[in-house]
Coordinates of C-alpha atoms and ligand atoms in Angstrom, one line a residue:
X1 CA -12.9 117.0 61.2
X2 CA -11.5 120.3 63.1
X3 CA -12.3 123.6 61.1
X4 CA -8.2 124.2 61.5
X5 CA -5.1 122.5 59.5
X6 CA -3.1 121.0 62.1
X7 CA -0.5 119.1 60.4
X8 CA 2.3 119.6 63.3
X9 CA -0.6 118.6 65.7
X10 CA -1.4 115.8 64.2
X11 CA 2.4 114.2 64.3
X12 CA 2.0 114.0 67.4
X13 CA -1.0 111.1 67.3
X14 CA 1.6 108.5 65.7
X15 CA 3.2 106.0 68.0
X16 CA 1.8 103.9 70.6
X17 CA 1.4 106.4 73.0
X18 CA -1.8 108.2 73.9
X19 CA -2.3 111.9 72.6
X20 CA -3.5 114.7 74.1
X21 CA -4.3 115.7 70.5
X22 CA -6.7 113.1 69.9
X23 CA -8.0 113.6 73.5
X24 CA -8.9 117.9 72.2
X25 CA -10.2 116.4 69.2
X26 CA -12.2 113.7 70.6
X27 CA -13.6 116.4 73.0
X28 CA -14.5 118.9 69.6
X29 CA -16.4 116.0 68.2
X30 CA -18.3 115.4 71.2
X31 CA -19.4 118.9 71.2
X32 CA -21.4 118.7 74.0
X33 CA -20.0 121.6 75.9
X34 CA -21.1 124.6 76.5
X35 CA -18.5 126.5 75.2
X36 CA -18.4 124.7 71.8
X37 CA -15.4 126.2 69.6
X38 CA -13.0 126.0 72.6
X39 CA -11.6 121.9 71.6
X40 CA -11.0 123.3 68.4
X41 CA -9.6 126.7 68.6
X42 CA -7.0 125.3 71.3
X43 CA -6.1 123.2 68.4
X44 CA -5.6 125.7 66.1
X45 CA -3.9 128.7 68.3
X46 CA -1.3 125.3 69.5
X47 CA -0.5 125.2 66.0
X48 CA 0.2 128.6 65.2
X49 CA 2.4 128.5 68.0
X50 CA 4.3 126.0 67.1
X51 CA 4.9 127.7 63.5
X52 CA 5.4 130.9 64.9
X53 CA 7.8 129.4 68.0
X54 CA 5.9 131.9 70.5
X55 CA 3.0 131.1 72.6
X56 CA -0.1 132.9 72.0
X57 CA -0.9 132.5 75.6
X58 CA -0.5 136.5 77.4
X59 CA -0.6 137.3 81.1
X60 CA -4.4 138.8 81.4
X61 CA -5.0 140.5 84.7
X62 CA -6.4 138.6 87.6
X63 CA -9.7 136.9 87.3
X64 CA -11.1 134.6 90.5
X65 CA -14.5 134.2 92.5
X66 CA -15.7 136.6 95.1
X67 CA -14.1 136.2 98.3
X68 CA -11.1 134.3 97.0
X69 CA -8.2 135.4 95.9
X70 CA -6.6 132.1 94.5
X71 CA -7.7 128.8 92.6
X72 CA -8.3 130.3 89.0
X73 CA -5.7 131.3 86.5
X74 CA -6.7 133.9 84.3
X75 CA -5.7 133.0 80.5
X76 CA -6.0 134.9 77.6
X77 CA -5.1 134.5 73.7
X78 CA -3.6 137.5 71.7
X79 CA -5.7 136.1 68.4
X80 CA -8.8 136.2 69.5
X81 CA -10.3 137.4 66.0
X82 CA -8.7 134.1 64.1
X83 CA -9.5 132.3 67.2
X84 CA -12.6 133.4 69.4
X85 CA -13.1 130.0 71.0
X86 CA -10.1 130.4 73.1
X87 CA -10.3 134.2 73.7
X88 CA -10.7 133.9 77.5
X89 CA -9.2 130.1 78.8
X90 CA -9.0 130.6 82.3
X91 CA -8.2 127.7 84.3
X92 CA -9.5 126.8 87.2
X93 CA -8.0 124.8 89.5
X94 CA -10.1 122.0 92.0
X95 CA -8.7 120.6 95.4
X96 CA -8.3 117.1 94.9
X97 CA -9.0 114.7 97.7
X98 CA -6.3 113.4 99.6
X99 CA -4.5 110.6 97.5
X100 CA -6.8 111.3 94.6
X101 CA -9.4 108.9 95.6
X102 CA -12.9 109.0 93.5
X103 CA -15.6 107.3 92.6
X104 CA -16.6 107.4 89.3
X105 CA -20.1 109.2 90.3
X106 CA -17.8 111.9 91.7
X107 CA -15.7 112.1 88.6
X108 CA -18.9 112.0 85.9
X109 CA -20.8 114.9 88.2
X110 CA -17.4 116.8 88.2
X111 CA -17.3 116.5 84.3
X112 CA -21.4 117.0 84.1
X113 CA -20.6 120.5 85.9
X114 CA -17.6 121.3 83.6
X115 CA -19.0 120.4 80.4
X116 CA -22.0 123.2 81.5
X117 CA -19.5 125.9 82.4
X118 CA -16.1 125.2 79.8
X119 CA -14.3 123.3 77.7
X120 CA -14.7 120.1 79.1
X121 CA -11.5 119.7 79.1
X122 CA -9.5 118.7 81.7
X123 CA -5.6 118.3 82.9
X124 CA -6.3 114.8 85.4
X125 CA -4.0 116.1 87.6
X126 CA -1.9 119.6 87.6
X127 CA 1.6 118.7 88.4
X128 CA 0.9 120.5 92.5
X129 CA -1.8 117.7 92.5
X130 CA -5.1 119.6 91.6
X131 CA -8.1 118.4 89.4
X132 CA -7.4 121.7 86.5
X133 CA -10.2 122.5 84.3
X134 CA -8.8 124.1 81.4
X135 CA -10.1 126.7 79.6
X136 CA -13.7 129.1 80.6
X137 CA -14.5 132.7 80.3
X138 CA -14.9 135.2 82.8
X139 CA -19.0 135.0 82.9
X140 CA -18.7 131.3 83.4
X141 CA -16.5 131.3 86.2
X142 CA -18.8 132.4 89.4
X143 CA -22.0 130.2 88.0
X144 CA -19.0 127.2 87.8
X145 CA -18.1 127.9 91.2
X146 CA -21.7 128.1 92.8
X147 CA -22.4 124.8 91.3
X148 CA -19.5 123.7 92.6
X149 CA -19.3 124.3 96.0
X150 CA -23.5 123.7 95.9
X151 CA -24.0 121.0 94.1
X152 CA -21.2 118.8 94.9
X153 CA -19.3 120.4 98.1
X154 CA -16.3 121.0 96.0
X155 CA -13.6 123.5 96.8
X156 CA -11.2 125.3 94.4
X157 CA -7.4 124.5 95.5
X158 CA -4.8 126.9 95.7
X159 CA -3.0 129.7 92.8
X160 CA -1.0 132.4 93.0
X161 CA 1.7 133.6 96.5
X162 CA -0.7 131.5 99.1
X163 CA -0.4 127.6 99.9
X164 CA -1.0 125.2 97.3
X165 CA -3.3 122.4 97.7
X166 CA -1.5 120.5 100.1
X167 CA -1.2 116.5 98.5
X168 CA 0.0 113.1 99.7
X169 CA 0.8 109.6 99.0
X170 CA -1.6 106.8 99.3
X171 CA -0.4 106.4 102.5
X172 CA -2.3 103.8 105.1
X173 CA -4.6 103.4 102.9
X174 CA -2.7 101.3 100.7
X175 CA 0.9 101.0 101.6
X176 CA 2.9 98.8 104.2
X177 CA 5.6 101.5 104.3
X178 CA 3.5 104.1 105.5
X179 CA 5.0 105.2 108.7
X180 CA 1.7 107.5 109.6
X181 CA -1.7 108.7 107.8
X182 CA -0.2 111.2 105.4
X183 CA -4.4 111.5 104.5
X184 CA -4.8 112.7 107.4
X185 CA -2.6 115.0 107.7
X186 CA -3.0 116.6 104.4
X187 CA -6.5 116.6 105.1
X188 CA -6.2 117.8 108.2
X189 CA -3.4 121.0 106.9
X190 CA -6.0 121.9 104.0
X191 CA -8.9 122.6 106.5
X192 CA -6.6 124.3 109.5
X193 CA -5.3 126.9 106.8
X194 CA -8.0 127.3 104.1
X195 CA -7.3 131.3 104.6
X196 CA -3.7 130.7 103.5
X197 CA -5.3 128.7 100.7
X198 CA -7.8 130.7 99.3
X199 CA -6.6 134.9 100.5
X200 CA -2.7 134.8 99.0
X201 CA -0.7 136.9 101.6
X202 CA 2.6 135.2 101.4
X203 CA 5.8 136.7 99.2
X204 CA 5.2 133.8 96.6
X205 CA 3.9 130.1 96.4
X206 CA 4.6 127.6 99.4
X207 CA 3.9 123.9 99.0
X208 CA 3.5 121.4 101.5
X209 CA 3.8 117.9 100.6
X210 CA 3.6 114.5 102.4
X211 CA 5.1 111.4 101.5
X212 CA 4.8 108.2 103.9
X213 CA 7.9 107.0 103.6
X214 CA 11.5 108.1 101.9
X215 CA 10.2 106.5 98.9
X216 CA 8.9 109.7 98.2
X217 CA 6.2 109.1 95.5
X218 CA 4.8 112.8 96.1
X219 CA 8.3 113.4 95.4
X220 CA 8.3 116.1 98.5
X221 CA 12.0 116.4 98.9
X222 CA 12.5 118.1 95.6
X223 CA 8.8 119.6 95.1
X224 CA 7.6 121.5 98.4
X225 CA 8.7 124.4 100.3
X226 CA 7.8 121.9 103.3
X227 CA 8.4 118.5 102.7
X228 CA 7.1 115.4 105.7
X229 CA 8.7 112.3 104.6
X230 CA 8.0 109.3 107.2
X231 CA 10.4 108.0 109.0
X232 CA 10.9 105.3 112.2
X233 CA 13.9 105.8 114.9
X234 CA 13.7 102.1 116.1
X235 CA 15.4 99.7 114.1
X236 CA 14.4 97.6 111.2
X237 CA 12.0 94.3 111.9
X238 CA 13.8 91.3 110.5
X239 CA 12.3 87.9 109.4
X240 CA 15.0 85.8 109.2
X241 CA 13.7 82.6 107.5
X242 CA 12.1 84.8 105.1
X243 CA 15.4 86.5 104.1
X244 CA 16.5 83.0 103.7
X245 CA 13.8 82.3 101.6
X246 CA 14.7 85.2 99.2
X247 CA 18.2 84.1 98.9
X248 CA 17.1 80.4 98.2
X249 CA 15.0 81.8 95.6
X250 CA 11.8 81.0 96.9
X251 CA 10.2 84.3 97.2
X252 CA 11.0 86.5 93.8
X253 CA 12.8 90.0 95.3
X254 CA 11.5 93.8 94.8
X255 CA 7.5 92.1 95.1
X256 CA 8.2 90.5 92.0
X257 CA 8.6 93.7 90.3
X258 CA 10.7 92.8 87.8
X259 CA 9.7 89.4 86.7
X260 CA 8.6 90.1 83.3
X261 CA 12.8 89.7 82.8
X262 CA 15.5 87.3 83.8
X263 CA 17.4 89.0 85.8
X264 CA 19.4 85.7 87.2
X265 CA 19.3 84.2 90.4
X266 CA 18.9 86.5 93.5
X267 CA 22.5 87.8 95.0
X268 CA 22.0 89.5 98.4
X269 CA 25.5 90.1 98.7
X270 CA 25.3 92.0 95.2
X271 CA 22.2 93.2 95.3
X272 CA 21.2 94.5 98.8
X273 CA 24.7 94.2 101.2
X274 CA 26.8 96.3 98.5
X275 CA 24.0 98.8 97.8
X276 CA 23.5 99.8 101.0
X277 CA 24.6 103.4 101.3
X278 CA 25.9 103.2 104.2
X279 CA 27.4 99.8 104.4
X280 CA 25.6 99.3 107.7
X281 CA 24.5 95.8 106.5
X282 CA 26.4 92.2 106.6
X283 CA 25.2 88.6 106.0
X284 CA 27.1 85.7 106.6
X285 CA 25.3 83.2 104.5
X286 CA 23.4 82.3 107.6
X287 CA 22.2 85.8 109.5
X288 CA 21.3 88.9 108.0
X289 CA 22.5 92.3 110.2
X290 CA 22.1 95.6 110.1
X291 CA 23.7 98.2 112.1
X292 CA 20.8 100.5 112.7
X293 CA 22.3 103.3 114.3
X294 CA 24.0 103.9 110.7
X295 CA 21.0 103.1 108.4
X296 CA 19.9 106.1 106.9
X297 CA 16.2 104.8 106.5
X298 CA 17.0 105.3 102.6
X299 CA 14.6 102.0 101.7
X300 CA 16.5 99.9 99.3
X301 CA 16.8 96.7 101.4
X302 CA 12.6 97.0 102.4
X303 CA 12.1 97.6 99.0
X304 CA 13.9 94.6 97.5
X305 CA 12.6 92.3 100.1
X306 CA 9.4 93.4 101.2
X307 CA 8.7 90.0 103.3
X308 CA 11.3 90.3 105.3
X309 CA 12.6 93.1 106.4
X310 CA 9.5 96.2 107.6
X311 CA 10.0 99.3 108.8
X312 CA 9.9 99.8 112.7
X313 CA 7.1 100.4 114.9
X314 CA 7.9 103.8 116.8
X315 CA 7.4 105.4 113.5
X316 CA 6.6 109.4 112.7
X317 CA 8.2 112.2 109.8
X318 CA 11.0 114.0 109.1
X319 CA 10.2 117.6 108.3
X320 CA 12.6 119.8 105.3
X321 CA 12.1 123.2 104.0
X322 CA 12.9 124.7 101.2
X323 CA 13.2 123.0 97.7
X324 CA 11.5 124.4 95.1
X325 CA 11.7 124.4 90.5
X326 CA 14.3 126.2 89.2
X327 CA 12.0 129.7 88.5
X328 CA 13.9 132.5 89.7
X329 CA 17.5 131.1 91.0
X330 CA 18.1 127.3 90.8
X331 CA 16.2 123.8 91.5
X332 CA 17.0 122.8 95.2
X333 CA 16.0 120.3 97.4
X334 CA 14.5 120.6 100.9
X335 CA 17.0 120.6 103.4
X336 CA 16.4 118.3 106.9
X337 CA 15.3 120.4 109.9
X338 CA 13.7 118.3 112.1
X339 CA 15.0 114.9 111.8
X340 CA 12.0 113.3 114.0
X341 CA 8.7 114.3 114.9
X342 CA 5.5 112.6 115.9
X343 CA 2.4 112.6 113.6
X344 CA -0.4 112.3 115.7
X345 CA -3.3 114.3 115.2
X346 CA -4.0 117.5 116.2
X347 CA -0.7 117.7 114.7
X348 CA -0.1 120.7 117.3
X349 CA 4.1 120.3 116.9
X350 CA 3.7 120.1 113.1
X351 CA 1.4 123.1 113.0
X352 CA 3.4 125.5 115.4
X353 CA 6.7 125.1 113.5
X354 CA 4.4 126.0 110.2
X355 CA 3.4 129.2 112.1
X356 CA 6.8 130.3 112.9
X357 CA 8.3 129.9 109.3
X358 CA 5.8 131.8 107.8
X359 CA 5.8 134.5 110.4
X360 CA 9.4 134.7 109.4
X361 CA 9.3 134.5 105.5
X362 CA 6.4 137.1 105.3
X363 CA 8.7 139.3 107.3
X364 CA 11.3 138.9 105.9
X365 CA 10.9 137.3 102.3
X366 CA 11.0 139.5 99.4
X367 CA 8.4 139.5 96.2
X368 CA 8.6 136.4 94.5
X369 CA 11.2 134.8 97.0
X370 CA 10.4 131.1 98.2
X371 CA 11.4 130.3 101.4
X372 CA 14.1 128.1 100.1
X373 CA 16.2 131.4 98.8
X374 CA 15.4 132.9 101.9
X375 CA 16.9 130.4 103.6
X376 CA 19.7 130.9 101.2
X377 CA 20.3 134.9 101.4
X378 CA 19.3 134.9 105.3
X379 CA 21.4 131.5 106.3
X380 CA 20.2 128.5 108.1
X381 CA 21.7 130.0 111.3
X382 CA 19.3 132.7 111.4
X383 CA 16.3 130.1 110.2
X384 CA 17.0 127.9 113.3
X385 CA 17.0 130.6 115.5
X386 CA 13.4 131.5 114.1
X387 CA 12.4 128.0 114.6
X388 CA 13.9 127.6 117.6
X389 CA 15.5 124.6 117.0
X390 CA 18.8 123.2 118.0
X391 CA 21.4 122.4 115.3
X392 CA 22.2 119.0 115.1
X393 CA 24.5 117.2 112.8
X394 CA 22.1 115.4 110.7
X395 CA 21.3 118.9 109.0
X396 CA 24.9 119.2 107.9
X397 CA 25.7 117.6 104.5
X398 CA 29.4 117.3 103.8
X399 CA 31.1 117.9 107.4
X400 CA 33.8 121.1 107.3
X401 CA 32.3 122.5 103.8
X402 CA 28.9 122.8 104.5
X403 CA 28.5 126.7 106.2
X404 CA 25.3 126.6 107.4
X405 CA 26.1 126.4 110.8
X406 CA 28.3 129.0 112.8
X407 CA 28.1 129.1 116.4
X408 CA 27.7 132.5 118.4
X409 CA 31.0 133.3 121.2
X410 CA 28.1 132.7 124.2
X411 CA 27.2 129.5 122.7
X412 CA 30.7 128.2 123.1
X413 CA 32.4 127.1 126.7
X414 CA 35.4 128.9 127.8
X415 CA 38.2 126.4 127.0
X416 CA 37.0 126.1 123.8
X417 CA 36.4 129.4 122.5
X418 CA 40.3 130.4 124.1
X419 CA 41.5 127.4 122.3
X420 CA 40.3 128.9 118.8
X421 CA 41.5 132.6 119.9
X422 CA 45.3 131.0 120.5
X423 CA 44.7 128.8 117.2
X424 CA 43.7 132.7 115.3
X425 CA 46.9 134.4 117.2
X426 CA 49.1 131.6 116.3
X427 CA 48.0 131.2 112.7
X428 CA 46.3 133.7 111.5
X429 CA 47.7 137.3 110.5
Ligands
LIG501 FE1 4.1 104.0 100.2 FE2 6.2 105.4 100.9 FE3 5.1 105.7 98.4 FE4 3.8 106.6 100.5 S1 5.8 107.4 99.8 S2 2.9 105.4 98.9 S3 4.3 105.2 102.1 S4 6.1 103.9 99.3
LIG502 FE1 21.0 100.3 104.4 FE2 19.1 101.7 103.3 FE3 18.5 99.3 104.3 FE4 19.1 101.3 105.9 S1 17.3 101.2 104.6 S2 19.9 99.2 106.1 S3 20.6 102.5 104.7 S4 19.8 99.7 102.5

């Protein structure tokens, strides 16, 4: 029994679903952290707030570890006589490994360490992809980190205008899709630029993120200022007789997916042909074809019949900048900049374009402005001349509205450029 009356709180443990409530409550019972009022005066200050319909959270300075200049979040209540538990609640923010692969001596040593230095409690995982340890004070936080980084080799991940923890997809490690080792490379990203993890020096946050395939399960497109979504340039592999086999119902579509419901017989025609985005696919009862040239690589057909149809075999990423929440301006997406690159380590290619849009955004970027508003203000003219990359129409999205790309008089032949100065004279005033 909490020492606070949490009746709004406590709502929210009906249903079937699990509660975080009962997870802060369990944790106050268990009392066997070091800081022992923290479970349940985050209780009680969550309450208040919801009565009072403001947050009792305020913006307390900058707290952190010698040396770094990132991975903790310094929190602080404005109660702190009715609530002294939660008077300092800094969170602290752990790089996860790549996928979010443990074992579960990893996971009880990490929880062993946090019960000694906070709350014990825990956000499994912050929605960038860190392990987040919520709620210490400020004389628990360099013993925490010691430990840490001592005892179990552990790093903190990223906070603040640096690079975030970079995360990925299961990847090869799991996934038939997975058109290169997206562990690898976030791996490899996280050690090449621990500076720009740990020392913030950019105008605001930047996120890298890398999903395998464009089934996107890190979600990169909308999520990261860089996103790497895997991609092949060959065409589709085909099993015939096991496309026939779907169709004759002998192997159940989508893996199976959805075979807790009767969803009728299969209908390729219906359910793959006609869903194809770009209509680049035809089956004649007999054959099934696909027009790769036009395929978009958007995954519906692999995904609803996994057996036969697999991704191709000269296989790398497609690299976007710029999407980002909707903070200061609006959500956005990442746009396509380089439709195809290898992912081989060293990952030199991948790395070098990195260099040069952060040369340009620190230049140029203003406080608080991610590089997807930069982008915006500046234009994606000037960004490919920064990259040094050749426009190419895959980066346009609606041909004739999109204004991205304008081409200088030099870059223009002769003919052409006197064409559009008698087209002006003899339309324009
Ligand atoms: Fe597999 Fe693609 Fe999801 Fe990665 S993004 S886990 S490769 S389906
Ligand atoms: Fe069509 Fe998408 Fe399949 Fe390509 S991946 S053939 S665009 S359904």
């Amino acid at each position: 029994m909490g020492k606070h009356k949490t009746p709004m709180l406590d709502e929210l443990e009906n249903g079937p679903w699990p509660s975080f409530v009962s997870d802060i409550k369990q944790q106050a019972d268990k009392g066997n952290q070091i800081l022992k009022e923290a479970p349940d005066d985050l209780l009680g200050i969550l309450e208040l707030s919801f009565e009072d319909k403001v947050t009792h959270w305020k913006h307390g300075g900058i707290v952190g570890v010698f040396g770094y200049g990132g991975g903790i979040i310094g929190r602080y209540c404005d109660q702190p006589q009715m609530f002294p538990g939660v008077a300092h609640f800094h969170t602290v923010r752990v790089n996860q490994p790549s996928s979010k692969y443990y074992t579960t001596k990893f996971l009880r040593e990490l929880m062993e360490l946090w019960e000694r230095h906070g709350s014990g409690l825990t956000n499994m995982h912050g929605s960038t992809g860190d392990i987040v340890f919520l709620g210490t004070t400020t004389d628990h936080l360099e013993p925490l980190f010691y430990d840490m980084t001592h005892e179990l080799n552990q790093d903190l991940g990223g906070s603040g205008s640096n690079l975030r923890t970079p995360s990925c997809c299961l990847g090869k490690s799991r996934c038939q899709y997975a058109c290169y080792d997206t562990q690898e490379v976030s791996y490899q990203m996280t050690m090449e630029y621990q500076d720009e993890l740990h020392r913030p020096a950019f105008p605001y946050k930047f996120k890298f993120k890398f999903d395998g395939c464009p089934n996107g399960c890190v979600a990169s497109i909308a999520r990261s200022d860089m996103s790497v979504i895997g991609t092949w340039r060959d065409d589709i592999r085909m099993n015939q007789s096991a496309v026939k086999a779907y169709v004759g119902g002998e192997i159940a579509p989508n893996a199976g997916a959805h075979s807790g419901r009767d969803w009728g017989k299969f209908d390729i025609i219906k359910e793959v042909i006609n869903l194809c985005p770009t209509g680049c696919m035809s089956w004649d009862g007999q054959k099934l074809e696909i027009n790769n040239r036009e395929c978009t690589r958007c995954m519906h057909c692999l995904n609803v019949m996994p057996q036969a149809l697999r991704i191709g075999q000269e296989t790398g990423a497609s690299v976007l900048f710029g999407a980002k929440a909707p903070i200061l301006e609006g959500a956005q997406m990442s746009t396509l900049t380089v439709p195809f690159m290898p992912m081989e380590p060293p990952f030199d290619e991948l790395k070098e374009l990195i260099e040069k849009v952060w040369d340009w955004w620190m230049e140029e970027g203003k406080n608080r402005e991610r590089l997807g508003e930069l982008i915006q203000r500046k234009s994606w003219q000037e960004f490919l001349k920064v990259t040094e990359l050749d426009p190419d129409p895959r980066m346009v999205d609606e041909p004739r509205s999109n204004p991205y790309i304008f081409w200088r008089e030099d870059e223009v032949e002769g003919g052409w450029t006197r064409d559009i100065e008698a087209f002006r004279k003899k339309h324009l005033r």
